[in-house]
Amino acid sequence: MGVSEAQPAVQVEGLRKSYGTTRAVDGISFQVAGGEIFGIVGPNGAGKTTTIECLEGLRAPDGGAVRVLGLDPQADGIALRERIGAQLQQSALPARMRVGEALALFGSFYAKPLAPRQLLEEMGLTDRFRVAWSQLSGGQKQRLAIALALVGDPELVFFDELTSGLDPQARHATWDLVRGVRDRGRTVVLTTHFMEEAERLCDRVMIIDHGHVVALDTPAALIRGLGAERRVAFASDRLDDGVLAALRALPEVRRVDCSDGRVFVYGESDRFMAPVLGLLEASSVAFHDLRTEQPDLEAVFLALTGREMRE
């Protein structure tokens, strides 16, 4: 039975979980719609993994209500595990276990598993069928982890720090695989430390800190809500005061600063760059090393959670 539009894939109300005197999750509430990629981000120790483990039924909450695909992860654990897949933050297989053996083992846990070779083809691991876990590269291990999470043909998949430790090429390839999971009608809940990953992948992102939800919206809406300025920077050997005054007079420009031979033009409009370039061209100003900068999800994250290092 799939998730209807009226029934969210995940419903959480007032979730609480403590470890001794440490309150890891402190009354958070949220919903995940069926068919979306939902991201959970936060500093170390914010409660991301604890939240995921409560949803998966691996940890019992101290309080609050949790429903995943309409089921209680604690009371209905057996039924729920038939319908979800999970890739844990730290997972490993016996060094000598072969790829095909791992898929056959994990597939045996489900009533209607997918064919191992079909999954390996989708993950680009067809030629790794008889290769031992210890002989796989980091990217291949992550792709196998995705395959193991999908072997039961789940309606909902959890990914916890999926691309941690991967090089940029492997990370981008993994993102494509996750989008493919969503495009097949599945729901994805993931945690990540990479703000670029959350911004590019997720339909909505929840930022948590000290066990509390501090923001929840689409990446674009979170960035707009920051209200940060966009900036155009360029270098010019000859830029007279008249051109600077003309730049400052543009209605789209908030301010213009100069430092060490570079000019920084600030504005908030999505279209403020065009009139700036138009004025420079009309004034026959020679400029080079042009760069544009705009706020991103990382800026939102730092604004909401601070910049200090955390263990």
mmCIF file of C-alpha atoms in Angstrom:
data_model
loop_
_atom_site.group_PDB
_atom_site.id
_atom_site.type_symbol
_atom_site.label_atom_id
_atom_site.label_comp_id
_atom_site.label_asym_id
_atom_site.label_seq_id
_atom_site.Cartn_x
_atom_site.Cartn_y
_atom_site.Cartn_z
ATOM 1 C CA MET A 1 0.000 0.000 0.000
ATOM 2 C CA GLY A 2 1.494 3.335 -1.058
ATOM 3 C CA VAL A 3 1.287 6.731 0.581
ATOM 4 C CA SER A 4 -1.687 8.838 -0.473
ATOM 5 C CA GLU A 5 -1.500 12.580 -1.057
ATOM 6 C CA ALA A 6 -3.574 13.072 2.106
ATOM 7 C CA GLN A 7 -1.303 10.876 4.200
ATOM 8 C CA PRO A 8 2.297 12.083 4.671
ATOM 9 C CA ALA A 9 5.036 9.493 4.464
ATOM 10 C CA VAL A 10 6.326 10.677 7.850
ATOM 11 C CA GLN A 11 4.457 12.436 10.658
ATOM 12 C CA VAL A 12 6.305 13.538 13.783
ATOM 13 C CA GLU A 13 4.752 15.433 16.690
ATOM 14 C CA GLY A 14 6.753 16.503 19.736
ATOM 15 C CA LEU A 15 9.525 13.890 19.365
ATOM 16 C CA ARG A 16 11.817 13.741 22.405
ATOM 17 C CA LYS A 17 14.870 11.597 23.079
ATOM 18 C CA SER A 18 17.491 11.947 25.828
ATOM 19 C CA TYR A 19 20.712 10.159 26.693
ATOM 20 C CA GLY A 20 21.248 10.624 30.397
ATOM 21 C CA THR A 21 21.136 14.367 31.019
ATOM 22 C CA THR A 22 21.648 15.193 27.335
ATOM 23 C CA ARG A 23 18.446 15.972 25.466
ATOM 24 C CA ALA A 24 19.340 14.976 21.897
ATOM 25 C CA VAL A 25 15.896 15.692 20.428
ATOM 26 C CA ASP A 26 13.703 18.166 22.243
ATOM 27 C CA GLY A 27 10.100 18.155 21.030
ATOM 28 C CA ILE A 28 10.492 18.468 17.270
ATOM 29 C CA SER A 29 7.548 18.222 14.866
ATOM 30 C CA PHE A 30 7.521 17.881 11.072
ATOM 31 C CA GLN A 31 5.983 16.007 8.157
ATOM 32 C CA VAL A 32 7.457 14.472 5.024
ATOM 33 C CA ALA A 33 5.262 14.317 1.942
ATOM 34 C CA GLY A 34 5.170 11.208 -0.185
ATOM 35 C CA GLY A 35 7.494 11.398 -3.188
ATOM 36 C CA GLU A 36 9.799 14.147 -1.923
ATOM 37 C CA ILE A 37 13.461 14.266 -0.981
ATOM 38 C CA PHE A 38 13.482 15.633 2.558
ATOM 39 C CA GLY A 39 16.768 16.762 4.062
ATOM 40 C CA ILE A 40 17.722 17.024 7.737
ATOM 41 C CA VAL A 41 20.803 19.153 8.418
ATOM 42 C CA GLY A 42 22.416 20.489 11.557
ATOM 43 C CA PRO A 43 25.735 20.775 13.423
ATOM 44 C CA ASN A 44 27.360 17.764 15.064
ATOM 45 C CA GLY A 45 25.239 16.644 17.981
ATOM 46 C CA ALA A 46 22.152 18.508 16.793
ATOM 47 C CA GLY A 47 20.002 15.360 16.840
ATOM 48 C CA LYS A 48 19.937 14.378 13.159
ATOM 49 C CA THR A 49 20.930 10.735 13.480
ATOM 50 C CA THR A 50 18.817 10.228 16.615
ATOM 51 C CA THR A 51 15.782 11.535 14.721
ATOM 52 C CA ILE A 52 16.424 9.185 11.801
ATOM 53 C CA GLU A 53 16.910 6.201 14.135
ATOM 54 C CA CYS A 54 13.594 6.942 15.856
ATOM 55 C CA LEU A 55 11.868 7.017 12.471
ATOM 56 C CA GLU A 56 13.462 3.714 11.504
ATOM 57 C CA GLY A 57 12.478 2.084 14.785
ATOM 58 C CA LEU A 58 16.094 1.594 15.885
ATOM 59 C CA ARG A 59 15.573 3.792 18.945
ATOM 60 C CA ALA A 60 12.501 4.228 21.116
ATOM 61 C CA PRO A 61 11.491 7.865 21.661
ATOM 62 C CA ASP A 62 11.055 9.161 25.192
ATOM 63 C CA GLY A 63 7.973 11.092 24.126
ATOM 64 C CA GLY A 64 5.949 12.357 21.205
ATOM 65 C CA ALA A 65 4.172 10.613 18.348
ATOM 66 C CA VAL A 66 5.869 9.133 15.275
ATOM 67 C CA ARG A 67 4.155 7.632 12.255
ATOM 68 C CA VAL A 68 6.056 6.327 9.243
ATOM 69 C CA LEU A 69 3.918 5.209 6.296
ATOM 70 C CA GLY A 70 1.029 5.305 8.752
ATOM 71 C CA LEU A 71 2.729 2.878 11.165
ATOM 72 C CA ASP A 72 4.270 3.214 14.620
ATOM 73 C CA PRO A 73 7.975 2.279 14.223
ATOM 74 C CA GLN A 74 8.000 0.642 17.662
ATOM 75 C CA ALA A 75 4.656 -1.181 17.726
ATOM 76 C CA ASP A 76 4.611 -2.034 14.008
ATOM 77 C CA GLY A 77 8.330 -2.568 13.451
ATOM 78 C CA ILE A 78 8.061 -5.831 11.502
ATOM 79 C CA ALA A 79 5.448 -4.483 9.096
ATOM 80 C CA LEU A 80 7.338 -1.205 8.672
ATOM 81 C CA ARG A 81 10.661 -2.824 7.865
ATOM 82 C CA GLU A 82 9.034 -4.532 4.865
ATOM 83 C CA ARG A 83 8.300 -1.090 3.425
ATOM 84 C CA ILE A 84 11.416 0.956 4.178
ATOM 85 C CA GLY A 85 15.083 0.826 3.269
ATOM 86 C CA ALA A 86 17.998 2.327 5.148
ATOM 87 C CA GLN A 87 21.634 3.181 4.650
ATOM 88 C CA LEU A 88 23.214 3.859 8.028
ATOM 89 C CA GLN A 89 25.838 6.512 8.781
ATOM 90 C CA GLN A 90 28.431 3.839 9.471
ATOM 91 C CA SER A 91 27.960 0.538 7.720
ATOM 92 C CA ALA A 92 30.325 -2.220 6.694
ATOM 93 C CA LEU A 93 30.185 -5.768 5.446
ATOM 94 C CA PRO A 94 32.521 -8.689 6.140
ATOM 95 C CA ALA A 95 35.685 -8.059 4.135
ATOM 96 C CA ARG A 96 35.353 -11.267 2.086
ATOM 97 C CA MET A 97 31.628 -10.996 1.381
ATOM 98 C CA ARG A 98 31.044 -10.583 -2.334
ATOM 99 C CA VAL A 99 28.706 -7.995 -3.764
ATOM 100 C CA GLY A 100 26.268 -10.580 -5.115
ATOM 101 C CA GLU A 101 26.232 -12.422 -1.793
ATOM 102 C CA ALA A 102 25.454 -9.206 0.109
ATOM 103 C CA LEU A 103 22.490 -8.421 -2.129
ATOM 104 C CA ALA A 104 21.174 -11.988 -1.863
ATOM 105 C CA LEU A 105 21.470 -11.865 1.944
ATOM 106 C CA PHE A 106 19.710 -8.509 2.290
ATOM 107 C CA GLY A 107 17.090 -9.527 -0.263
ATOM 108 C CA SER A 108 16.234 -12.575 1.842
ATOM 109 C CA PHE A 109 14.907 -10.248 4.545
ATOM 110 C CA TYR A 110 12.025 -9.125 2.287
ATOM 111 C CA ALA A 111 8.999 -10.883 0.843
ATOM 112 C CA LYS A 112 9.413 -9.431 -2.663
ATOM 113 C CA PRO A 113 12.993 -8.293 -3.205
ATOM 114 C CA LEU A 114 14.259 -6.797 -6.439
ATOM 115 C CA ALA A 115 16.539 -8.855 -8.660
ATOM 116 C CA PRO A 116 20.182 -8.311 -7.577
ATOM 117 C CA ARG A 117 21.537 -7.998 -11.106
ATOM 118 C CA GLN A 118 18.904 -5.389 -11.981
ATOM 119 C CA LEU A 119 19.993 -3.279 -9.022
ATOM 120 C CA LEU A 120 23.672 -3.691 -9.833
ATOM 121 C CA GLU A 121 23.029 -2.535 -13.386
ATOM 122 C CA GLU A 122 21.231 0.576 -12.115
ATOM 123 C CA MET A 123 24.094 1.303 -9.711
ATOM 124 C CA GLY A 124 26.809 0.754 -12.292
ATOM 125 C CA LEU A 125 28.152 -2.277 -10.413
ATOM 126 C CA THR A 126 27.408 -5.082 -12.873
ATOM 127 C CA ASP A 127 31.069 -6.061 -13.161
ATOM 128 C CA ARG A 128 31.471 -6.076 -9.368
ATOM 129 C CA PHE A 129 29.074 -8.999 -8.747
ATOM 130 C CA ARG A 130 31.816 -11.405 -7.611
ATOM 131 C CA VAL A 131 34.103 -8.791 -6.067
ATOM 132 C CA ALA A 132 34.662 -8.773 -2.283
ATOM 133 C CA TRP A 133 33.561 -5.793 -0.182
ATOM 134 C CA SER A 134 37.159 -5.013 0.828
ATOM 135 C CA GLN A 135 38.159 -4.632 -2.817
ATOM 136 C CA LEU A 136 35.567 -1.975 -3.667
ATOM 137 C CA SER A 137 36.439 1.702 -3.926
ATOM 138 C CA GLY A 138 34.761 4.237 -1.647
ATOM 139 C CA GLY A 139 32.324 5.251 -4.356
ATOM 140 C CA GLN A 140 31.503 1.628 -5.161
ATOM 141 C CA LYS A 141 30.831 0.896 -1.480
ATOM 142 C CA GLN A 142 28.410 3.819 -1.333
ATOM 143 C CA ARG A 143 26.622 2.637 -4.474
ATOM 144 C CA LEU A 144 26.366 -0.834 -2.962
ATOM 145 C CA ALA A 145 24.953 0.731 0.215
ATOM 146 C CA ILE A 146 22.244 2.354 -1.910
ATOM 147 C CA ALA A 147 21.546 -0.966 -3.620
ATOM 148 C CA LEU A 148 21.225 -2.730 -0.247
ATOM 149 C CA ALA A 149 18.805 -0.012 0.920
ATOM 150 C CA LEU A 150 16.704 -0.503 -2.220
ATOM 151 C CA VAL A 151 16.769 -4.292 -2.546
ATOM 152 C CA GLY A 152 13.443 -4.645 -0.719
ATOM 153 C CA ASP A 153 11.760 -2.242 -3.190
ATOM 154 C CA PRO A 154 10.877 0.160 -0.341
ATOM 155 C CA GLU A 155 8.373 2.996 -0.419
ATOM 156 C CA LEU A 156 10.583 5.128 1.820
ATOM 157 C CA VAL A 157 14.390 5.208 1.942
ATOM 158 C CA PHE A 158 16.630 6.699 4.649
ATOM 159 C CA PHE A 159 20.141 7.882 3.810
ATOM 160 C CA ASP A 160 22.379 9.033 6.679
ATOM 161 C CA GLU A 161 25.462 11.026 5.578
ATOM 162 C CA LEU A 162 25.379 9.184 2.268
ATOM 163 C CA THR A 163 28.279 10.937 0.512
ATOM 164 C CA SER A 164 30.603 11.527 3.456
ATOM 165 C CA GLY A 165 34.182 10.798 2.395
ATOM 166 C CA LEU A 166 33.473 10.665 -1.329
ATOM 167 C CA ASP A 167 35.361 12.654 -3.938
ATOM 168 C CA PRO A 168 33.387 15.250 -5.955
ATOM 169 C CA GLN A 169 32.877 12.963 -8.954
ATOM 170 C CA ALA A 170 31.507 10.124 -6.832
ATOM 171 C CA ARG A 171 29.350 12.580 -4.871
ATOM 172 C CA HIS A 172 27.690 13.940 -8.012
ATOM 173 C CA ALA A 173 27.110 10.411 -9.327
ATOM 174 C CA THR A 174 25.488 9.468 -6.003
ATOM 175 C CA TRP A 175 23.216 12.511 -6.200
ATOM 176 C CA ASP A 176 21.987 11.294 -9.582
ATOM 177 C CA LEU A 177 21.196 7.904 -8.053
ATOM 178 C CA VAL A 178 19.185 9.509 -5.242
ATOM 179 C CA ARG A 179 17.226 11.618 -7.738
ATOM 180 C CA GLY A 180 16.492 8.410 -9.615
ATOM 181 C CA VAL A 181 15.029 6.879 -6.441
ATOM 182 C CA ARG A 182 12.674 9.863 -6.089
ATOM 183 C CA ASP A 183 11.808 9.809 -9.791
ATOM 184 C CA ARG A 184 10.573 6.229 -9.362
ATOM 185 C CA GLY A 185 7.965 7.489 -6.899
ATOM 186 C CA ARG A 186 9.844 6.721 -3.705
ATOM 187 C CA THR A 187 10.224 9.057 -0.734
ATOM 188 C CA VAL A 188 13.732 9.890 0.481
ATOM 189 C CA VAL A 189 14.766 11.206 3.896
ATOM 190 C CA LEU A 190 18.437 12.060 4.201
ATOM 191 C CA THR A 191 20.841 13.715 6.602
ATOM 192 C CA THR A 192 23.943 15.473 5.372
ATOM 193 C CA HIS A 193 26.754 17.779 6.459
ATOM 194 C CA PHE A 194 27.091 19.150 2.935
ATOM 195 C CA MET A 195 24.916 22.212 2.418
ATOM 196 C CA GLU A 196 25.477 22.076 -1.341
ATOM 197 C CA GLU A 197 24.136 18.533 -1.305
ATOM 198 C CA ALA A 198 20.996 19.567 0.567
ATOM 199 C CA GLU A 199 20.484 22.599 -1.688
ATOM 200 C CA ARG A 200 20.816 20.604 -4.902
ATOM 201 C CA LEU A 201 18.992 17.438 -3.888
ATOM 202 C CA CYS A 202 16.237 18.268 -1.437
ATOM 203 C CA ASP A 203 12.708 19.450 -2.105
ATOM 204 C CA ARG A 204 12.596 20.690 1.489
ATOM 205 C CA VAL A 205 15.213 21.035 4.215
ATOM 206 C CA MET A 206 14.812 20.980 7.996
ATOM 207 C CA ILE A 207 17.604 22.616 9.991
ATOM 208 C CA ILE A 208 17.855 21.409 13.578
ATOM 209 C CA ASP A 209 20.120 22.646 16.353
ATOM 210 C CA HIS A 210 20.345 21.524 19.983
ATOM 211 C CA GLY A 211 17.423 19.176 19.344
ATOM 212 C CA HIS A 212 15.094 21.921 18.059
ATOM 213 C CA VAL A 213 13.803 22.739 14.571
ATOM 214 C CA VAL A 214 15.161 26.186 13.693
ATOM 215 C CA ALA A 215 13.976 26.290 10.058
ATOM 216 C CA LEU A 216 12.001 24.155 7.619
ATOM 217 C CA ASP A 217 11.249 25.117 4.009
ATOM 218 C CA THR A 218 12.434 24.687 0.447
ATOM 219 C CA PRO A 219 16.107 25.592 -0.078
ATOM 220 C CA ALA A 220 15.094 28.559 -2.246
ATOM 221 C CA ALA A 221 12.692 29.895 0.398
ATOM 222 C CA LEU A 222 15.267 29.500 3.168
ATOM 223 C CA ILE A 223 17.810 31.445 1.110
ATOM 224 C CA ARG A 224 15.307 34.206 0.291
ATOM 225 C CA GLY A 225 14.366 34.427 3.953
ATOM 226 C CA LEU A 226 17.971 35.170 4.880
ATOM 227 C CA GLY A 227 17.665 38.531 3.113
ATOM 228 C CA ALA A 228 21.380 38.529 2.294
ATOM 229 C CA GLU A 229 22.850 40.737 -0.385
ATOM 230 C CA ARG A 230 24.128 39.568 -3.733
ATOM 231 C CA ARG A 231 27.499 40.853 -4.850
ATOM 232 C CA VAL A 232 29.331 41.533 -8.111
ATOM 233 C CA ALA A 233 33.097 41.961 -7.795
ATOM 234 C CA PHE A 234 35.560 42.980 -10.500
ATOM 235 C CA ALA A 235 38.984 44.530 -10.946
ATOM 236 C CA SER A 236 39.669 47.681 -12.957
ATOM 237 C CA ASP A 237 42.817 49.726 -13.400
ATOM 238 C CA ARG A 238 40.905 52.848 -14.412
ATOM 239 C CA LEU A 239 37.614 53.566 -12.727
ATOM 240 C CA ASP A 240 36.930 57.259 -12.142
ATOM 241 C CA ASP A 241 34.690 58.791 -9.516
ATOM 242 C CA GLY A 242 31.996 59.526 -12.077
ATOM 243 C CA VAL A 243 31.527 55.856 -12.915
ATOM 244 C CA LEU A 244 31.471 54.944 -9.216
ATOM 245 C CA ALA A 245 28.833 57.604 -8.623
ATOM 246 C CA ALA A 246 26.784 56.272 -11.543
ATOM 247 C CA LEU A 247 26.982 52.746 -10.111
ATOM 248 C CA ARG A 248 25.811 53.972 -6.719
ATOM 249 C CA ALA A 249 22.920 55.803 -8.379
ATOM 250 C CA LEU A 250 21.509 52.660 -9.998
ATOM 251 C CA PRO A 251 18.173 51.846 -8.292
ATOM 252 C CA GLU A 252 19.084 48.146 -8.050
ATOM 253 C CA VAL A 253 22.379 48.859 -6.228
ATOM 254 C CA ARG A 254 22.513 49.203 -2.452
ATOM 255 C CA ARG A 255 26.165 50.159 -2.078
ATOM 256 C CA VAL A 256 29.566 50.135 -3.800
ATOM 257 C CA ASP A 257 32.874 49.473 -2.011
ATOM 258 C CA CYS A 258 36.449 49.613 -3.301
ATOM 259 C CA SER A 259 39.435 47.762 -1.862
ATOM 260 C CA ASP A 260 42.901 46.874 -3.241
ATOM 261 C CA GLY A 261 41.986 47.618 -6.843
ATOM 262 C CA ARG A 262 38.728 45.680 -6.715
ATOM 263 C CA VAL A 263 35.192 47.004 -6.818
ATOM 264 C CA PHE A 264 32.331 45.343 -4.928
ATOM 265 C CA VAL A 265 28.782 46.179 -5.968
ATOM 266 C CA TYR A 266 25.973 45.006 -3.679
ATOM 267 C CA GLY A 267 22.277 44.555 -4.387
ATOM 268 C CA GLU A 268 19.291 42.405 -3.455
ATOM 269 C CA SER A 269 17.430 42.114 -6.745
ATOM 270 C CA ASP A 270 17.871 38.965 -8.812
ATOM 271 C CA ARG A 271 18.400 41.239 -11.816
ATOM 272 C CA PHE A 272 20.774 43.827 -10.426
ATOM 273 C CA MET A 273 23.798 42.462 -12.296
ATOM 274 C CA ALA A 274 22.494 43.386 -15.775
ATOM 275 C CA PRO A 275 22.299 47.164 -15.205
ATOM 276 C CA VAL A 276 25.739 47.111 -13.532
ATOM 277 C CA LEU A 277 27.345 45.454 -16.545
ATOM 278 C CA GLY A 278 25.380 47.664 -18.897
ATOM 279 C CA LEU A 279 26.694 50.795 -17.223
ATOM 280 C CA LEU A 280 30.284 49.546 -17.311
ATOM 281 C CA GLU A 281 30.005 48.733 -21.011
ATOM 282 C CA ALA A 282 28.391 52.094 -21.815
ATOM 283 C CA SER A 283 31.178 53.885 -19.908
ATOM 284 C CA SER A 284 33.858 51.923 -21.832
ATOM 285 C CA VAL A 285 35.360 50.788 -18.540
ATOM 286 C CA ALA A 286 37.932 48.028 -18.879
ATOM 287 C CA PHE A 287 37.366 45.432 -16.158
ATOM 288 C CA HIS A 288 38.487 41.857 -15.546
ATOM 289 C CA ASP A 289 38.252 39.008 -13.021
ATOM 290 C CA LEU A 290 34.478 39.435 -12.766
ATOM 291 C CA ARG A 291 32.825 37.294 -10.106
ATOM 292 C CA THR A 292 29.293 37.039 -8.832
ATOM 293 C CA GLU A 293 28.381 35.869 -5.353
ATOM 294 C CA GLN A 294 24.973 35.189 -3.906
ATOM 295 C CA PRO A 295 23.677 33.683 -0.667
ATOM 296 C CA ASP A 296 23.305 29.917 -0.500
ATOM 297 C CA LEU A 297 22.055 27.331 1.970
ATOM 298 C CA GLU A 298 25.411 27.328 3.746
ATOM 299 C CA ALA A 299 24.935 31.028 4.544
ATOM 300 C CA VAL A 300 21.491 30.227 5.969
ATOM 301 C CA PHE A 301 22.916 27.354 8.005
ATOM 302 C CA LEU A 302 25.685 29.490 9.510
ATOM 303 C CA ALA A 303 23.309 32.360 10.242
ATOM 304 C CA LEU A 304 20.962 30.046 12.154
ATOM 305 C CA THR A 305 23.422 27.743 13.926
ATOM 306 C CA GLY A 306 26.581 29.865 14.326
ATOM 307 C CA ARG A 307 30.141 29.435 13.113
ATOM 308 C CA GLU A 308 31.823 27.848 16.120
ATOM 309 C CA MET A 309 33.309 24.362 15.786
ATOM 310 C CA ARG A 310 31.457 21.548 17.580
ATOM 311 C CA GLU A 311 32.552 18.066 18.575
#
